[in-house]
Structures are given as C-alpha cells and as structure tokens.
Short mmCIF file of C-alpha atoms in Angstrom, two decimals:
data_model
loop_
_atom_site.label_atom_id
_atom_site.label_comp_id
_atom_site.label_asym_id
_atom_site.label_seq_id
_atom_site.Cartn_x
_atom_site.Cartn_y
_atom_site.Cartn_z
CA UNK A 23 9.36 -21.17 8.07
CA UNK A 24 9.93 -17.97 9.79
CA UNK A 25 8.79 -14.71 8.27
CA UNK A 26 9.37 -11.14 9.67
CA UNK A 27 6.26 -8.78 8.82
CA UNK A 28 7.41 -5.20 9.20
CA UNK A 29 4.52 -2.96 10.37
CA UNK A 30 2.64 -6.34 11.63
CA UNK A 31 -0.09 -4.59 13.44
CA UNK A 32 -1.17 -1.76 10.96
CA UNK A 33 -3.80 -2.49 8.62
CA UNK A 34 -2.23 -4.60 6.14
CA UNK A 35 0.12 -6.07 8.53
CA UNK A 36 -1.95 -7.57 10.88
CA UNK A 37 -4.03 -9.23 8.14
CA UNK A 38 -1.14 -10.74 6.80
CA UNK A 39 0.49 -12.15 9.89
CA UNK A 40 -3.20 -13.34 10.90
CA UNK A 41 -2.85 -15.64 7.37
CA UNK A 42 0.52 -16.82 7.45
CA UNK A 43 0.10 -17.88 10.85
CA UNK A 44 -3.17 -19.79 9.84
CA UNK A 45 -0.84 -21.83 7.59
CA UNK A 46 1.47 -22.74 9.90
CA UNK A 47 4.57 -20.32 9.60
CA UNK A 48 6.19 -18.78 12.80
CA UNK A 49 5.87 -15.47 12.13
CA UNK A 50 7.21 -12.29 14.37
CA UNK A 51 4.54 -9.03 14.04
CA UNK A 52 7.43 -6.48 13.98
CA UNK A 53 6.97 -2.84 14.81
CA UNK A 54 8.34 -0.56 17.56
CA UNK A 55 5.32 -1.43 19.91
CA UNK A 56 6.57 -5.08 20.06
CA UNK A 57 10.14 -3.33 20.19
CA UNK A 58 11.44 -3.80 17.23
CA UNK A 59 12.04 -0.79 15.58
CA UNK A 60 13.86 -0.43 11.77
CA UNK A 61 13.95 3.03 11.96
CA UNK A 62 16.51 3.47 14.74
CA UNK A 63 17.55 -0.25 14.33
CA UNK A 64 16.29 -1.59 17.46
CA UNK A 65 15.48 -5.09 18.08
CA UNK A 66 16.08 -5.64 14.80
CA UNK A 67 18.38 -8.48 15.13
CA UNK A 68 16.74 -10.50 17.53
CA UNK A 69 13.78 -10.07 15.59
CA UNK A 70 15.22 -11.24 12.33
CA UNK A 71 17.49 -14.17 13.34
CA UNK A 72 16.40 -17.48 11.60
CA UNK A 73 14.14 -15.63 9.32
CA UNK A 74 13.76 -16.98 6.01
CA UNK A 75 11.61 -14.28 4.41
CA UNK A 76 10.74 -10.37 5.27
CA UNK A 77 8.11 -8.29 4.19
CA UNK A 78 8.15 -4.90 4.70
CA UNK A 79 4.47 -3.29 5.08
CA UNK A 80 5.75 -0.49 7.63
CA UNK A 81 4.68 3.35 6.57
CA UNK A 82 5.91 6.93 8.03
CA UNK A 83 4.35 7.82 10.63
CA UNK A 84 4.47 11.55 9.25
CA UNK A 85 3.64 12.23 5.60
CA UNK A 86 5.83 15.85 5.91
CA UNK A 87 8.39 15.26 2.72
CA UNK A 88 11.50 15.46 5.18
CA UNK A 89 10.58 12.99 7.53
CA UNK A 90 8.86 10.76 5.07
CA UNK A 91 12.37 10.51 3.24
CA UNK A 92 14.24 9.97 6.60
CA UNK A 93 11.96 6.95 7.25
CA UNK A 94 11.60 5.23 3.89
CA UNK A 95 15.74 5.77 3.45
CA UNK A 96 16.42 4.93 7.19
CA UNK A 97 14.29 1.57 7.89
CA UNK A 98 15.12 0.36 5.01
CA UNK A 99 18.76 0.57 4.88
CA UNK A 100 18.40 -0.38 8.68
CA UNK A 101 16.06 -3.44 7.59
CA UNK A 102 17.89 -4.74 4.49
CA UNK A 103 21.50 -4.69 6.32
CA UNK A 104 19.64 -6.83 9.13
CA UNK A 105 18.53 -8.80 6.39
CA UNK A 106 21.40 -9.49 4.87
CA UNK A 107 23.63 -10.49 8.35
CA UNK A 108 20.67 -12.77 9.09
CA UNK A 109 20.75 -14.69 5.68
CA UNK A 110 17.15 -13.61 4.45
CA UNK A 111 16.83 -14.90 1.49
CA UNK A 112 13.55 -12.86 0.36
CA UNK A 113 13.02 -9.49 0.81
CA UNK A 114 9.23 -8.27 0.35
CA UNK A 115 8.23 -4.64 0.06
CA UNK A 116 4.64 -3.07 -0.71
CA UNK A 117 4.66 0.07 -2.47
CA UNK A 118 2.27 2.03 -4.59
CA UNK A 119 0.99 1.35 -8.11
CA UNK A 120 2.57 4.50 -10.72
CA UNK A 121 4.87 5.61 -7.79
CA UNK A 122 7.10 6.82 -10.83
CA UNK A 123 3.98 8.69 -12.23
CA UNK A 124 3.90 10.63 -9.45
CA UNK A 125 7.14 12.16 -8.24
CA UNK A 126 6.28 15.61 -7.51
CA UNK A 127 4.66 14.36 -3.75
CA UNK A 128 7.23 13.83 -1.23
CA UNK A 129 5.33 10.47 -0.08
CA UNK A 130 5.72 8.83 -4.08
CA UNK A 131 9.49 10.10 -3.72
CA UNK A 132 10.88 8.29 -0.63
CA UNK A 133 8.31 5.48 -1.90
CA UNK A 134 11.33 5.67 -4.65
CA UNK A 135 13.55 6.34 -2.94
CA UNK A 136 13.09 2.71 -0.56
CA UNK A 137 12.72 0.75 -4.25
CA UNK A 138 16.02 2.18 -4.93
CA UNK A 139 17.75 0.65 -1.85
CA UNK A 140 15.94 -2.52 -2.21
CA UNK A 141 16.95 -3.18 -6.06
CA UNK A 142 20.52 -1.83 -5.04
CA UNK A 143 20.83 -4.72 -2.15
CA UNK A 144 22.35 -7.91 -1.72
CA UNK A 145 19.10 -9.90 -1.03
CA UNK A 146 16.86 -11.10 -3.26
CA UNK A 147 13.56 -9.28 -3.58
CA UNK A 148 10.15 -8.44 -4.80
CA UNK A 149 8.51 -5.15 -5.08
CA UNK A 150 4.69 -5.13 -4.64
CA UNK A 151 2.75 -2.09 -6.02
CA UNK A 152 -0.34 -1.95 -4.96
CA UNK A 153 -3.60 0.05 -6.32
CA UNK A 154 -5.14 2.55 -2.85
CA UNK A 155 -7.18 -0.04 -0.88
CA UNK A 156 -10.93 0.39 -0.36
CA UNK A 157 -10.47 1.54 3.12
CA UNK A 158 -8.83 4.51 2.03
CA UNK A 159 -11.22 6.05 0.00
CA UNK A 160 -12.73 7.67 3.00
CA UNK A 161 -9.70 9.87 3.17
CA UNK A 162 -9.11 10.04 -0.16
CA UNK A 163 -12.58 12.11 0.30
CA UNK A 164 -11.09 14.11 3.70
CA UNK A 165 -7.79 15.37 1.86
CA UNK A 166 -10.14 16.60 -0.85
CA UNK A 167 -12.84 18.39 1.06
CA UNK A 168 -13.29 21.95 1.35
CA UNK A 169 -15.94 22.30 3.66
CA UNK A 170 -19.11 20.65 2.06
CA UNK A 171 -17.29 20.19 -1.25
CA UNK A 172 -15.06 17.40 -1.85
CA UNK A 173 -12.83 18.39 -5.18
CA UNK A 174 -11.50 15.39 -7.56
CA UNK A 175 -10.48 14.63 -10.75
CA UNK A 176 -11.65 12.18 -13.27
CA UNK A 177 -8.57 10.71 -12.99
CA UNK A 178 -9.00 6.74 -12.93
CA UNK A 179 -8.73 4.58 -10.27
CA UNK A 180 -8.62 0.76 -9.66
CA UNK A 181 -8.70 0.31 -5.74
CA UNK A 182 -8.71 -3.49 -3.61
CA UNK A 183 -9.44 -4.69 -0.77
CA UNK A 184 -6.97 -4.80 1.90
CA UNK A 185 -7.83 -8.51 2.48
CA UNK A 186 -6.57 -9.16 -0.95
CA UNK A 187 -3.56 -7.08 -0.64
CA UNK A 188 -2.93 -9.24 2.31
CA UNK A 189 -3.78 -12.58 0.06
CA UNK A 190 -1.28 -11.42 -2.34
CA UNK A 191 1.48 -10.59 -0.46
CA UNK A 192 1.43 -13.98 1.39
CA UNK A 193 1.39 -15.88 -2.17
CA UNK A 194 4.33 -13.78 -3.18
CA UNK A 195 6.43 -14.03 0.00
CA UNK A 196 6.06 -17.52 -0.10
CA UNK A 197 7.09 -17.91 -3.98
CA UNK A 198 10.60 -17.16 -5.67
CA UNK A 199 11.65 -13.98 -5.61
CA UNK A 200 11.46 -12.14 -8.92
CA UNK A 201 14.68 -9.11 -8.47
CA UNK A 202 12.08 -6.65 -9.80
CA UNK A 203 8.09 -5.47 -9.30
CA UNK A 204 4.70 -7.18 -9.25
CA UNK A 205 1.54 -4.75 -9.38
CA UNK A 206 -1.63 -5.72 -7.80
CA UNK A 207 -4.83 -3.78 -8.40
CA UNK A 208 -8.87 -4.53 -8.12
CA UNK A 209 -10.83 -5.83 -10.62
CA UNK A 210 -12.43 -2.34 -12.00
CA UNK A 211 -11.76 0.97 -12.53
CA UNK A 212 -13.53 3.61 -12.22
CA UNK A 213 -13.05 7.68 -12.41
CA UNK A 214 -11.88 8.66 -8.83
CA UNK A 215 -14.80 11.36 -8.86
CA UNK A 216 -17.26 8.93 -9.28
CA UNK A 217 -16.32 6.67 -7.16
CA UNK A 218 -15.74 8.43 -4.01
CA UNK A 219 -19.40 10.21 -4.92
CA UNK A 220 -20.75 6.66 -4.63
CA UNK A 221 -19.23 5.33 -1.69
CA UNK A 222 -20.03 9.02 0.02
CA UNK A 223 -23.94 8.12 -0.82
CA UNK A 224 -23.60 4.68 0.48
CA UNK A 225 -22.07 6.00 3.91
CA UNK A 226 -25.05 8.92 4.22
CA UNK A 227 -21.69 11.23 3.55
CA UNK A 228 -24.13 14.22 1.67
CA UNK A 229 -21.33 16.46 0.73
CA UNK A 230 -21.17 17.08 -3.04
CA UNK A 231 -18.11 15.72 -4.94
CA UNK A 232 -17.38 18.73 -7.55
CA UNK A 233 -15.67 17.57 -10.44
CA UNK A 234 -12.24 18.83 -11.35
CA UNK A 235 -9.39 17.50 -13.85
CA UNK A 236 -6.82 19.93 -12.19
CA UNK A 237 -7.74 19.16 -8.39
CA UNK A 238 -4.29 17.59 -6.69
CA UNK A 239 -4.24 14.25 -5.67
CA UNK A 240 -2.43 14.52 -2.59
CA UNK A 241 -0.42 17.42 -4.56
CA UNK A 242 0.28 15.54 -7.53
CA UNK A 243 -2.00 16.90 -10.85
CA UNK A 244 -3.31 13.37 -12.21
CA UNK A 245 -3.20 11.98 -16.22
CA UNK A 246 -5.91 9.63 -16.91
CA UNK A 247 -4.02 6.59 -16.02
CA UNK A 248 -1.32 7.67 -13.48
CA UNK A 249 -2.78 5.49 -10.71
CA UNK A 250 -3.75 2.49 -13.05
CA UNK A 251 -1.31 -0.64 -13.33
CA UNK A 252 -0.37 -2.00 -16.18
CA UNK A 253 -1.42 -4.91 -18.21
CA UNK A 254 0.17 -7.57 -16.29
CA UNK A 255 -1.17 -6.70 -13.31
CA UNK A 256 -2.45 -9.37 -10.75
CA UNK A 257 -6.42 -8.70 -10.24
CA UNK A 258 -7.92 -9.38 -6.70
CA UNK A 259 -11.14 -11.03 -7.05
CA UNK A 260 -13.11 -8.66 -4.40
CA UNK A 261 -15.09 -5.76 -6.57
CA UNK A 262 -16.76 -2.20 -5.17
CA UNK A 263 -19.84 -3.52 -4.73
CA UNK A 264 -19.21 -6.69 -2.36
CA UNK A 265 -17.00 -3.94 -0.46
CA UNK A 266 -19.91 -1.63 0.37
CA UNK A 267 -22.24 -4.35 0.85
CA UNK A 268 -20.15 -5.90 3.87
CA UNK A 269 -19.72 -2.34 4.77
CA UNK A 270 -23.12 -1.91 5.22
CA UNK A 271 -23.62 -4.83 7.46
CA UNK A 272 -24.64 -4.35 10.99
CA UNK A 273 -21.91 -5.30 13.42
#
C-alpha cells in the first residue's frame, strides 16, 4: 500500500513514516525538502500518484495569523484536489484537541479553517485531534516566561507522547475512514501549572511557575476543560512519569 505522509520529516512525521515503513507499506516522506511542496502545489502529483491513503501532519512554518491562514487554507485545498485526481481514498489530518474552544488564536482558526475544507471534500476522511505532546511542554514554558517567571493557568491539560500520536495515526490511516473526528489524548490530566512546574524541576529549569487563571495560553484565556477531549477519546498508554524518566536517561 502506498501512503503519502505530509510533513514526513518533522516530529510527528518522521515517526510515523519510520512505522509504516516497518510494516511493510511504501511510503513517500513528503515535504518541500524532498520537493514536494502542498503549499505552492509542487511535486504534488508525482508524489501522490498510486497513493492509497494521505495523512497530513504538515504545520505553518509561521504562527503570524495571516500566514498561518494562507497555509492551512492553501496546502490543503492544494493537497485534497491532488488527492482527489489521484483516487485517494483516505484522507488523514492531525489537528488539535478543543480547536473549537479556542477560536480567538489565529493558529486554532486556520486549524478550522483546514477541518472545514477537509469535511467539505470529495474524499473520504478522518480528523485526528490530538492533546499538546510531551515534547512541547518545554515551550509551552518559553511562551509563558517573563524573565524568571513562567505565568500559567490552572487550566487542565492531558498531553502524549509523540510516539503514540504516531501509533495512532498509523492505526487510523490504515482503518476505514470515519467522515468526521477522532480525539487522542494521554492517559492523565493534570493542571497545566503544575505540570510544567514539575517537568521544569525535573530538567534543573529553577524558574518559578506563578500561578494565574487569566494568563493566555498562546492568547487564548483558558476554561477548565478547553484543552481536554471528550469522553470518547482514544488514551495512549505512555503516562508523565515514564516520559521524564526516559528523558532523564543518559544518551
């Protein structure tokens, strides 16, 4: 089987293409440093001819809310008409767990935005929220910072493992598609404050986290549960602390 992984060398990308390839798919690693580009379109059909199955894992390379829109809306119109003259007949995308909740960023609206083109197209699809990834919590903690201060809410949080993101995506491409959304999310929450205060004392990080139920999560004012997935949710099996124990192994 042939599958197409948009944004095949980023973080989740290259993890993904790594495990279909380890069970025997042909799989093209697609982004504009192996010349295929969906932004502008190019190498876009070579890349997708005889492909079965696509998932989309690509992000914007700026987070500024006019070129973050231009991207999301671009690609993917760029990706899914591809798609659709190549006969793909599954159409993967990874998106963010409560993108609705939080519409007043830029980033959550041309997240939208590409769900909107994807529901609205001819191929069958599946939309994959996922929960913010373990390796992110590290700049979670930058965007917060104010000198030796790093302001968050309480807001809770239920992060994963990028492995596991990778783990589930591959199960899913490889499945029927469902025409809607599948969330994905770690096994445990946990306030956002308090967990970015632990993994800072597990990385020597001493900067204080000072709690805060107004501070802006990447300009978006949190409720208790706007980055939480609901009850249907598919949980990864890797928790916090077998994270931060690998993380703490020597090299």
């Amino acid at each position: 089987m042939k599958i197409v992984v948009m944004g095949g060398s980023g973080l989740i990308g290259s993890k993904l293409v790594a495990r279909l390839e380890r069970d025997g798919h042909s799989v093209v690693a697609a982004s504009p440093r192996t010349g295929v580009d969906a932004l502008t379109g190019e190498g876009l059909g070579r890349a997708l001819a005889g492909a079965e199955i696509v998932v989309d894992v690509a992000n914007s390379p700026s987070f500024a809310d006019a070129a973050v829109l231009d991207f999301f809306e671009r690609s993917s119109r760029n990706l899914l008409a591809a798609g659709a003259e190549a006969g793909v007949r599954h159409h993967v995308a990874l998106s963010v767990v409560g993108t609705e909740r939080l519409l007043a960023s830029g980033y959550f609206r041309a997240k939208m935005a590409q769900e909107t083109l994807i529901r609205a197209g001819s191929i069958p699809f599946t939309i994959v929220r996922a929960t913010q990834f373990f390796e992110f919590l590290g700049g979670i903690a930058e965007s917060s910072a104010e000198g030796r201060t790093v302001r968050l809410t309480l807001a809770r949080i239920q992060p994963m493992l990028s492995d596991d993101v990778a783990a589930a995506l591959a199960e899913i491409a490889l499945g029927p598609p469902v025409d809607g959304m599948v969330e994905i999310a770690g096994p445990e929450a946990f306030p956002l404050d308090a967990l970015v205060r632990r993994v800072l004392v597990a990385a020597g990080d001493e900067r204080e986290v000072v709690t805060d139920p107004k501070a802006p999560y990447f300009g978006v004012v949190l409720e208790e549960r706007s980055l939480l997935p609901g009850p249907e949710a598919r949980l990864a099996p890797t928790g916090i602390d077998a994270w931060l124990n690998r993380a703490r192994r020597p090299s």
